[in-house]
JSON list of C-alpha atoms in Angstrom, two decimals:
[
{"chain": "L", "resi": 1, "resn": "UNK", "atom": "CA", "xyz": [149.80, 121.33, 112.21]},
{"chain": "L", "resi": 2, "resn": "UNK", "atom": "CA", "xyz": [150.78, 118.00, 111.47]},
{"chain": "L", "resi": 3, "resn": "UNK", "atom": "CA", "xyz": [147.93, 116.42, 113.69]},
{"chain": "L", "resi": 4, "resn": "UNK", "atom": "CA", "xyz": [145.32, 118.80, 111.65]},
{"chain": "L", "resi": 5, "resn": "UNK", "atom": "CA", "xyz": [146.49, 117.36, 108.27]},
{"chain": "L", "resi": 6, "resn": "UNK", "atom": "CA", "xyz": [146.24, 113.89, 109.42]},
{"chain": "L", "resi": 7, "resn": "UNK", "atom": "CA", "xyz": [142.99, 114.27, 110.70]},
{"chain": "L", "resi": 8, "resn": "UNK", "atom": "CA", "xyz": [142.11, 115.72, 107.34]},
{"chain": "L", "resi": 9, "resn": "UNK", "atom": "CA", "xyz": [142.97, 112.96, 105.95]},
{"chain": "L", "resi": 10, "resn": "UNK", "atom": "CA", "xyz": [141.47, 110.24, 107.53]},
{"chain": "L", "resi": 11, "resn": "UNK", "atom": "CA", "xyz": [138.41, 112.56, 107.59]},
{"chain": "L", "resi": 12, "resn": "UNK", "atom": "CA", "xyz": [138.21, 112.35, 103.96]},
{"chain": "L", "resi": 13, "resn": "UNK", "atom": "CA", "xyz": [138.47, 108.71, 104.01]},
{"chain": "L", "resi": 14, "resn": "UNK", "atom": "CA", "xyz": [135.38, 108.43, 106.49]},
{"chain": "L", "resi": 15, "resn": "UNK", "atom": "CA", "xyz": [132.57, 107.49, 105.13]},
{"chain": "L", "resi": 16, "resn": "UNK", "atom": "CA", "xyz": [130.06, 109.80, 107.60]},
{"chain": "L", "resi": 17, "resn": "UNK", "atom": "CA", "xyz": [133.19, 112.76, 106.82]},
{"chain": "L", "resi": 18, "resn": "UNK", "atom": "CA", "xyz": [131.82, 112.72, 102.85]},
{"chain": "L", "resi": 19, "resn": "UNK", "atom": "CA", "xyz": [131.06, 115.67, 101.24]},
{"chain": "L", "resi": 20, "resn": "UNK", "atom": "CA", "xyz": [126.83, 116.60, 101.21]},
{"chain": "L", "resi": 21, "resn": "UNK", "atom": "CA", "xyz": [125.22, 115.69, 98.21]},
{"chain": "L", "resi": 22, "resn": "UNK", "atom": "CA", "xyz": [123.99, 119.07, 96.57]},
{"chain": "L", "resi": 23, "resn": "UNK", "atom": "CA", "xyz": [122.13, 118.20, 93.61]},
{"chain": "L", "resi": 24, "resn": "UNK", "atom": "CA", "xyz": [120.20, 115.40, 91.80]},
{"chain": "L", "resi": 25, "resn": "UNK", "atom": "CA", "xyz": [122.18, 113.48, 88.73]},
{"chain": "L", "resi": 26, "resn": "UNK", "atom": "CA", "xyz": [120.47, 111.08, 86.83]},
{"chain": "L", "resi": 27, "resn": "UNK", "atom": "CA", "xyz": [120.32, 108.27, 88.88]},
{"chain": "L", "resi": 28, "resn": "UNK", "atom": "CA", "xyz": [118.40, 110.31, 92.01]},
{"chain": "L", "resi": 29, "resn": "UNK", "atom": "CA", "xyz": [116.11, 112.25, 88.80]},
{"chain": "L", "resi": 30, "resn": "UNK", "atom": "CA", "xyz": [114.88, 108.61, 87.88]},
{"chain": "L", "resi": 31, "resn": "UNK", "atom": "CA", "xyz": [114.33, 107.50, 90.82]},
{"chain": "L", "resi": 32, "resn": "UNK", "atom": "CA", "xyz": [112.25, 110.50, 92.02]},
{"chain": "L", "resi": 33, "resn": "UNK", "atom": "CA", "xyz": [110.34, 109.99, 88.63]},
{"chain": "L", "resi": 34, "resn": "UNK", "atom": "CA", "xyz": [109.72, 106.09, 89.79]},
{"chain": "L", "resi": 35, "resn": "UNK", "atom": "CA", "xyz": [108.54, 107.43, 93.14]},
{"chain": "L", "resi": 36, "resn": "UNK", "atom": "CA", "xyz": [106.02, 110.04, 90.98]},
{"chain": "L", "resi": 37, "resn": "UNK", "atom": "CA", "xyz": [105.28, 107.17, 88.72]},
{"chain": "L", "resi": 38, "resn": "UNK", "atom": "CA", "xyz": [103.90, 104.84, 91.45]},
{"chain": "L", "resi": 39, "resn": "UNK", "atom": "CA", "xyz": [102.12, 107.59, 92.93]},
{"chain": "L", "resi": 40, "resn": "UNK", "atom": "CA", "xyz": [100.36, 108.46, 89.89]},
{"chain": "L", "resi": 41, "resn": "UNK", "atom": "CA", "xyz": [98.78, 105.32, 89.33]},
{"chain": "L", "resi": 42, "resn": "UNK", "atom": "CA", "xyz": [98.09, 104.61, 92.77]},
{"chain": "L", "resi": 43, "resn": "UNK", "atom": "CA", "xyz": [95.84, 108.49, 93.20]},
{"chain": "L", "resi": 44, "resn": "UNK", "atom": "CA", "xyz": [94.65, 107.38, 89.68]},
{"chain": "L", "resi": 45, "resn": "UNK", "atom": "CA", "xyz": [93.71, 103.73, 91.11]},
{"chain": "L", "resi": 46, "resn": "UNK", "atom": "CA", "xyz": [92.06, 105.13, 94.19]},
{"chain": "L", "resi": 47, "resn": "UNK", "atom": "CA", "xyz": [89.95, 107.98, 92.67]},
{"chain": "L", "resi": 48, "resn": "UNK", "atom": "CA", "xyz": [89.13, 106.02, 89.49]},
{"chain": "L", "resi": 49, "resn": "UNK", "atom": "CA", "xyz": [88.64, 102.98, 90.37]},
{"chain": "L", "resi": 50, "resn": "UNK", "atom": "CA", "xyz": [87.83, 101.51, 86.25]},
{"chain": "L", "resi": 51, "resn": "UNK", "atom": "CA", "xyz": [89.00, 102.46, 83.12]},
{"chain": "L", "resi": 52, "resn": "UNK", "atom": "CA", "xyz": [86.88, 103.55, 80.52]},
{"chain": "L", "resi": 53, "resn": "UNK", "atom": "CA", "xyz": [86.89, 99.95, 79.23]},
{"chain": "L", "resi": 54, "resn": "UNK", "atom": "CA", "xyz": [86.01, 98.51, 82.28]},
{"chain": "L", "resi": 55, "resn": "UNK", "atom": "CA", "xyz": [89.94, 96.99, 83.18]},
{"chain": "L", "resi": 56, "resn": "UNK", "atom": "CA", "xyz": [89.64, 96.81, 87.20]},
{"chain": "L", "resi": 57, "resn": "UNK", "atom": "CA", "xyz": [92.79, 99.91, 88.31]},
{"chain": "L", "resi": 58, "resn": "UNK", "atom": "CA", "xyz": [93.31, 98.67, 91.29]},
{"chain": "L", "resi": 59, "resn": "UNK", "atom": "CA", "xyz": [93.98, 94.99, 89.43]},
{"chain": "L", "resi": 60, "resn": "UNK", "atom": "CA", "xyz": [96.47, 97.05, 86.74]},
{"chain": "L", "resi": 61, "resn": "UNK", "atom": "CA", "xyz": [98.06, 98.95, 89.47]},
{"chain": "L", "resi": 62, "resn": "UNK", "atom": "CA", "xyz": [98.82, 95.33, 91.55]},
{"chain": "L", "resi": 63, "resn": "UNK", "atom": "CA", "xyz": [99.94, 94.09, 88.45]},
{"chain": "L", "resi": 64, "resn": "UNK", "atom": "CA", "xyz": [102.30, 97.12, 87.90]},
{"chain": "L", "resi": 65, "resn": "UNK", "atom": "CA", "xyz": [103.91, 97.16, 91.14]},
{"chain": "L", "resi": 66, "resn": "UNK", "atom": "CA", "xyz": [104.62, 92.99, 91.59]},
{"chain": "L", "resi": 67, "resn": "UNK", "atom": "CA", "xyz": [106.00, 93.11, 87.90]},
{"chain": "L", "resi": 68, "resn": "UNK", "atom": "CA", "xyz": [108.60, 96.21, 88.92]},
{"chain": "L", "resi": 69, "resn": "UNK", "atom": "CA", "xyz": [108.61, 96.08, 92.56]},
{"chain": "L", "resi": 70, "resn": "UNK", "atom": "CA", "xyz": [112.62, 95.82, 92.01]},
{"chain": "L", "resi": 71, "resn": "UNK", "atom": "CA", "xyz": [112.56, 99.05, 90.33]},
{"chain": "L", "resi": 72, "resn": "UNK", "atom": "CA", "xyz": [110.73, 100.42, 92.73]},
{"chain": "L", "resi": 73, "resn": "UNK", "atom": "CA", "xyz": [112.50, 99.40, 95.65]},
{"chain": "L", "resi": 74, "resn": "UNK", "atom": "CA", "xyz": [116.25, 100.56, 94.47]},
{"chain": "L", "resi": 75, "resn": "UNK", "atom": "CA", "xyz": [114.31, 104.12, 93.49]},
{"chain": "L", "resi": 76, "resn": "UNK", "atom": "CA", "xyz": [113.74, 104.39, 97.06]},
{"chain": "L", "resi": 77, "resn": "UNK", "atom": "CA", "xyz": [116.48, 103.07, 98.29]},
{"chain": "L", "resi": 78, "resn": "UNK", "atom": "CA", "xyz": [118.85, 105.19, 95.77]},
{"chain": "L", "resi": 79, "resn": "UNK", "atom": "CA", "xyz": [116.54, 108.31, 97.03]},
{"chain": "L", "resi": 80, "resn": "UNK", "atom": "CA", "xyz": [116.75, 107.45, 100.79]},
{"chain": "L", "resi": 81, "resn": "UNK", "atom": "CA", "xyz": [121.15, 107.01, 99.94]},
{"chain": "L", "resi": 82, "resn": "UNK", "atom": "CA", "xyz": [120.86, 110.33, 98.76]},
{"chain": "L", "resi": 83, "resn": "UNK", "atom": "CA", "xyz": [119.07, 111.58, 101.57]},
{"chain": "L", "resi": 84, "resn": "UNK", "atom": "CA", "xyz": [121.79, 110.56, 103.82]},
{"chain": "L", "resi": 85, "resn": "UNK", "atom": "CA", "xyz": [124.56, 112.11, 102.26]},
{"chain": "L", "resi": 86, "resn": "UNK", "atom": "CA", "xyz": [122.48, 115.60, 101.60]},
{"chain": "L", "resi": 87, "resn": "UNK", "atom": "CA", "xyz": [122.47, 115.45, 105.53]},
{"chain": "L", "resi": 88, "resn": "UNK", "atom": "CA", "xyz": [118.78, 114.18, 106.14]},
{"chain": "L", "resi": 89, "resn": "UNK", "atom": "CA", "xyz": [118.61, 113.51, 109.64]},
{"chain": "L", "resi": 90, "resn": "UNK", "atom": "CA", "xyz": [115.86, 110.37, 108.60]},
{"chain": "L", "resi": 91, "resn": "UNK", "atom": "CA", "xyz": [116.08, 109.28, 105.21]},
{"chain": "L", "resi": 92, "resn": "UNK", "atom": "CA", "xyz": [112.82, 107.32, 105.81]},
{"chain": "L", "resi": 93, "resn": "UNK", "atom": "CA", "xyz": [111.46, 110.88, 106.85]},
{"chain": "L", "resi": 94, "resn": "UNK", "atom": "CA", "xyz": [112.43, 112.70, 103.86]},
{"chain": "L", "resi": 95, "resn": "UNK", "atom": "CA", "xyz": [111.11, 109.51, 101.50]},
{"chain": "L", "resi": 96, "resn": "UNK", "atom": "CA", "xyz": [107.35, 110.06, 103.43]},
{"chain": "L", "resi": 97, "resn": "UNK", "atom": "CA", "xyz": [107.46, 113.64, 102.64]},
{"chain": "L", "resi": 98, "resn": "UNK", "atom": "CA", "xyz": [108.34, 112.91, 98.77]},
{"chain": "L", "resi": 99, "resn": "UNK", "atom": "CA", "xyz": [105.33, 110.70, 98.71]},
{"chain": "L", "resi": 100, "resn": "UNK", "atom": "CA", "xyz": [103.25, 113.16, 101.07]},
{"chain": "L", "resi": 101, "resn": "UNK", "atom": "CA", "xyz": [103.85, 116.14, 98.34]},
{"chain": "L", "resi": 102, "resn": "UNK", "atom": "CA", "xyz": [103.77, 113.99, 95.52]},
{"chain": "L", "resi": 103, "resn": "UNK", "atom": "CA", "xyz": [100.04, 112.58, 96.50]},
{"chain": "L", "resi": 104, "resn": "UNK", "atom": "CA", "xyz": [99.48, 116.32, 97.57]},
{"chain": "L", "resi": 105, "resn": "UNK", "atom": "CA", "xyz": [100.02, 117.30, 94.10]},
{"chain": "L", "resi": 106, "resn": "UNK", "atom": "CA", "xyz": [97.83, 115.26, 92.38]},
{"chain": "L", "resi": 107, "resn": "UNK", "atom": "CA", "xyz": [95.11, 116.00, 94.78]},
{"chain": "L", "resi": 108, "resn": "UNK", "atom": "CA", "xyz": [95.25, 119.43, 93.98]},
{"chain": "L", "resi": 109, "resn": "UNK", "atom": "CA", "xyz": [95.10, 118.85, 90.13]},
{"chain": "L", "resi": 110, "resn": "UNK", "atom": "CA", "xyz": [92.05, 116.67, 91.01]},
{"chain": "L", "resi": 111, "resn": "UNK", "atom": "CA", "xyz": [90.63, 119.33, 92.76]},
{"chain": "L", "resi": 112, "resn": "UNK", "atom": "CA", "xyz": [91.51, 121.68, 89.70]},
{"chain": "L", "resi": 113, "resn": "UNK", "atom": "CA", "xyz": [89.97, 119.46, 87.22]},
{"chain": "L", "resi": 114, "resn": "UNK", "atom": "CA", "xyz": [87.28, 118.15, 88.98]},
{"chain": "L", "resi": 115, "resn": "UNK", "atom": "CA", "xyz": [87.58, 114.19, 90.42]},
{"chain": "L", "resi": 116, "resn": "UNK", "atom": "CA", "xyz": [85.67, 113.33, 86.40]},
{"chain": "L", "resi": 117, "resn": "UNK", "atom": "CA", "xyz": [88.28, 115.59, 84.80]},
{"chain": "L", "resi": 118, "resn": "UNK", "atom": "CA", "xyz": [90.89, 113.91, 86.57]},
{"chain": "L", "resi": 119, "resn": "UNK", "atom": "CA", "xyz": [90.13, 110.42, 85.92]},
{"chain": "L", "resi": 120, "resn": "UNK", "atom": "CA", "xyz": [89.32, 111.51, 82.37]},
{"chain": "L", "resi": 121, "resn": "UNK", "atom": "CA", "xyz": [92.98, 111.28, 81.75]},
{"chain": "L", "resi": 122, "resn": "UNK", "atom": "CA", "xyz": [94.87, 108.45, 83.81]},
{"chain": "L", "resi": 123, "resn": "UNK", "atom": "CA", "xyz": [92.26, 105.93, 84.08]},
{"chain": "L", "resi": 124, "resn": "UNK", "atom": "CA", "xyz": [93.09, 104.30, 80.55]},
{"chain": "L", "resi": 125, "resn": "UNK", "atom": "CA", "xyz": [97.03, 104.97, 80.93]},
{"chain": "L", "resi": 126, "resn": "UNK", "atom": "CA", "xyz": [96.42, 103.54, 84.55]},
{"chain": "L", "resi": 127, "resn": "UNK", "atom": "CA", "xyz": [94.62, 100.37, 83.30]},
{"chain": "L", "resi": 128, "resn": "UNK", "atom": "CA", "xyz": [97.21, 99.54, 80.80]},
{"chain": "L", "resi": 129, "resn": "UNK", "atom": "CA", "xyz": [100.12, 99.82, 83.13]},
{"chain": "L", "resi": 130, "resn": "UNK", "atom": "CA", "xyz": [99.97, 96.39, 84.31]},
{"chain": "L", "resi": 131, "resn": "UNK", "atom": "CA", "xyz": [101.28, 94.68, 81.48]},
{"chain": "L", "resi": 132, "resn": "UNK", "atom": "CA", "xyz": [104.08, 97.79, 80.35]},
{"chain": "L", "resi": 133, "resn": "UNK", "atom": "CA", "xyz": [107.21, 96.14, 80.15]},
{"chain": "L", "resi": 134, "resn": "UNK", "atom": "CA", "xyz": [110.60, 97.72, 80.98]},
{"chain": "L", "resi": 135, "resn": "UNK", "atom": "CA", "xyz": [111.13, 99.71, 78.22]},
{"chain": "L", "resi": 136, "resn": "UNK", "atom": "CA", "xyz": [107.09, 100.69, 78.71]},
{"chain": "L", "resi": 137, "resn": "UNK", "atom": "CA", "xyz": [108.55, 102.27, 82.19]},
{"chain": "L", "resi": 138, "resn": "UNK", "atom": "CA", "xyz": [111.72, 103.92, 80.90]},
{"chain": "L", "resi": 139, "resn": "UNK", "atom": "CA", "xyz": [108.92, 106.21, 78.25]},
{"chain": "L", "resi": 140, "resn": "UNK", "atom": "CA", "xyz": [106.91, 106.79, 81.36]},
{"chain": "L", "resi": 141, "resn": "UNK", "atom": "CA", "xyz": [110.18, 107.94, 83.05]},
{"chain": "L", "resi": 142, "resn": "UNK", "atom": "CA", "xyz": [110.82, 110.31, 80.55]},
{"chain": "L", "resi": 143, "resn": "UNK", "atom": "CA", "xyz": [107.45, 111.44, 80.07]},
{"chain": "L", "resi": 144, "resn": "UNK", "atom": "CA", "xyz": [107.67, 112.49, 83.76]},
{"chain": "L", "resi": 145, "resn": "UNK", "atom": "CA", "xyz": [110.58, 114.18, 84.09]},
{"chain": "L", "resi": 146, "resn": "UNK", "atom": "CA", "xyz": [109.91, 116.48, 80.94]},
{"chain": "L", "resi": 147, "resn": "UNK", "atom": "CA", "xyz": [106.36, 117.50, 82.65]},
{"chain": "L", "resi": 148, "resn": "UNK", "atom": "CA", "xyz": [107.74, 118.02, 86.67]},
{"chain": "L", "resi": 149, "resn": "UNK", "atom": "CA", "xyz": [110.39, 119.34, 88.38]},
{"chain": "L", "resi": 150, "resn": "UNK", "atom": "CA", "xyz": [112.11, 117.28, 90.96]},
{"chain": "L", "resi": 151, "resn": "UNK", "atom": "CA", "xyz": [111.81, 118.24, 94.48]},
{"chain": "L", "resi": 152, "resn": "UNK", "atom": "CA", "xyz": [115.73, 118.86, 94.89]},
{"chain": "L", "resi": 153, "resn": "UNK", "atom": "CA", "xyz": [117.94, 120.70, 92.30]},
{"chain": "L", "resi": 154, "resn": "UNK", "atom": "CA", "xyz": [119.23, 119.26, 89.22]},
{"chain": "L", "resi": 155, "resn": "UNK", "atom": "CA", "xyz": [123.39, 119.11, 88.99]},
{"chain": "L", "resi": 156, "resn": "UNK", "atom": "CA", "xyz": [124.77, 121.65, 86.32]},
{"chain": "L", "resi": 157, "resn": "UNK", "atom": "CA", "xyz": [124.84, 118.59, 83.65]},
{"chain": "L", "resi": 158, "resn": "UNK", "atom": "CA", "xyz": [121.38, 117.48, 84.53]},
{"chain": "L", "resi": 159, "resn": "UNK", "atom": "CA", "xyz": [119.91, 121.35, 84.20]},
{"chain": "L", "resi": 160, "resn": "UNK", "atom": "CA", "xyz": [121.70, 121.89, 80.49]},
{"chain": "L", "resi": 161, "resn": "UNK", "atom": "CA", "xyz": [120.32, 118.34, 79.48]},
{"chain": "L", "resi": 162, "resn": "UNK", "atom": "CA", "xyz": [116.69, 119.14, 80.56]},
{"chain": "L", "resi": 163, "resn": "UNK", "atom": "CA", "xyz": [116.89, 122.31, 78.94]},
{"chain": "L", "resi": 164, "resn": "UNK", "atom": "CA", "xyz": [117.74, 120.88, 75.60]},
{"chain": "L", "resi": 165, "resn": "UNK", "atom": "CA", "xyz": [114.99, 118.24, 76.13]},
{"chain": "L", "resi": 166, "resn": "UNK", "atom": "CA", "xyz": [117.23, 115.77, 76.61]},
{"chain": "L", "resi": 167, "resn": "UNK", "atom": "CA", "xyz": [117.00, 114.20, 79.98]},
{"chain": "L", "resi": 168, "resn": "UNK", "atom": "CA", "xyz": [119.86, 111.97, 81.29]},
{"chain": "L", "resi": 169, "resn": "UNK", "atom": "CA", "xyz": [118.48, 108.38, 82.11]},
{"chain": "L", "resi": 170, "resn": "UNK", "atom": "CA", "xyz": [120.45, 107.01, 85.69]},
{"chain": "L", "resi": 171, "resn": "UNK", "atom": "CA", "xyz": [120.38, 103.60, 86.01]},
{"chain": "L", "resi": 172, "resn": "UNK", "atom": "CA", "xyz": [117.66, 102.82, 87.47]},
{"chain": "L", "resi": 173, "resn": "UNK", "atom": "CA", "xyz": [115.86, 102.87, 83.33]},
{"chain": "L", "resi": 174, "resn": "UNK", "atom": "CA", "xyz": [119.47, 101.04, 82.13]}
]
């Protein structure tokens, strides 16, 4: 009995002992919504090509990514940490699927609006996100994760914010 308590105990100190992650809190919700965010310019760069005004996409959406490629980089990495302790056995896997369904999904919206449709509404949000400053990202954020559902499930806190429309900003938007 003894030996099974101790090795309870230094199980719980071991790192690859931790308990699974379950459920999203705000940090992993923003960073999913970063992930979405990228993606959504970058189907909206490809597809559209100019905005209405003639700004160059793919010129907004370089612009966009070397001004928050920090940002972006922690939102993955915080995603691919989560991975790990939710028991993915590749956290690099599971980040290619994200981005996989996430590109997915707005194919399937083009395909429901028509490719005109489609470009109709992110082209000029697209071709203005090259010069949106922090702040500019943390509305965008928000914007998201009112309009989609994350791919994993929210923690009890996270569900009773979203349902009172007030979503919990992680630190990725601090």
């Amino acid at each position: 009995m003894k030996h099974f308590i101790f090795f309870l105990m230094i199980s719980a100190m071991t790192p690859g002992f931790a308990a699974a992650a379950s459920c999203y809190g705000p940090a992993e919700m923003d960073a999913e919504m970063a992930v979405r965010l990228h993606s959504e310019l970058m189907v909206s760069t490809l597809l559209c090509r100019t905005s209405s005004t003639g700004v160059a996409l793919p010129t907004a959406y370089k612009e966009f990514t070397d001004r928050h490629i920090e940002m972006l980089r922690d939102a993955e990495q915080r995603l691919m940490s989560w991975y790990r302790k939710a028991g993915a056995k590749s956290a690099e896997g599971k980040m290619d699927r994200l981005r996989t369904l996430l590109g997915n999904a707005y194919s399937q919206e083009i395909a429901d609006k028509s490719p005109t449709g489609f470009c109709n509404q992110y082209r000029d949000h697209t071709g203005t996100a090259g010069n949106w400053s922090a702040d500019d990202v943390r509305h965008e954020l928000k914007r998201l994760a009112k309009a989609y559902k994350p791919h994993e499930p929210l923690c009890k806190k996270m569900e009773v914010a979203e349902a009172e429309g007030d979503i919990v900003q992680g630190e990725l938007t601090r």
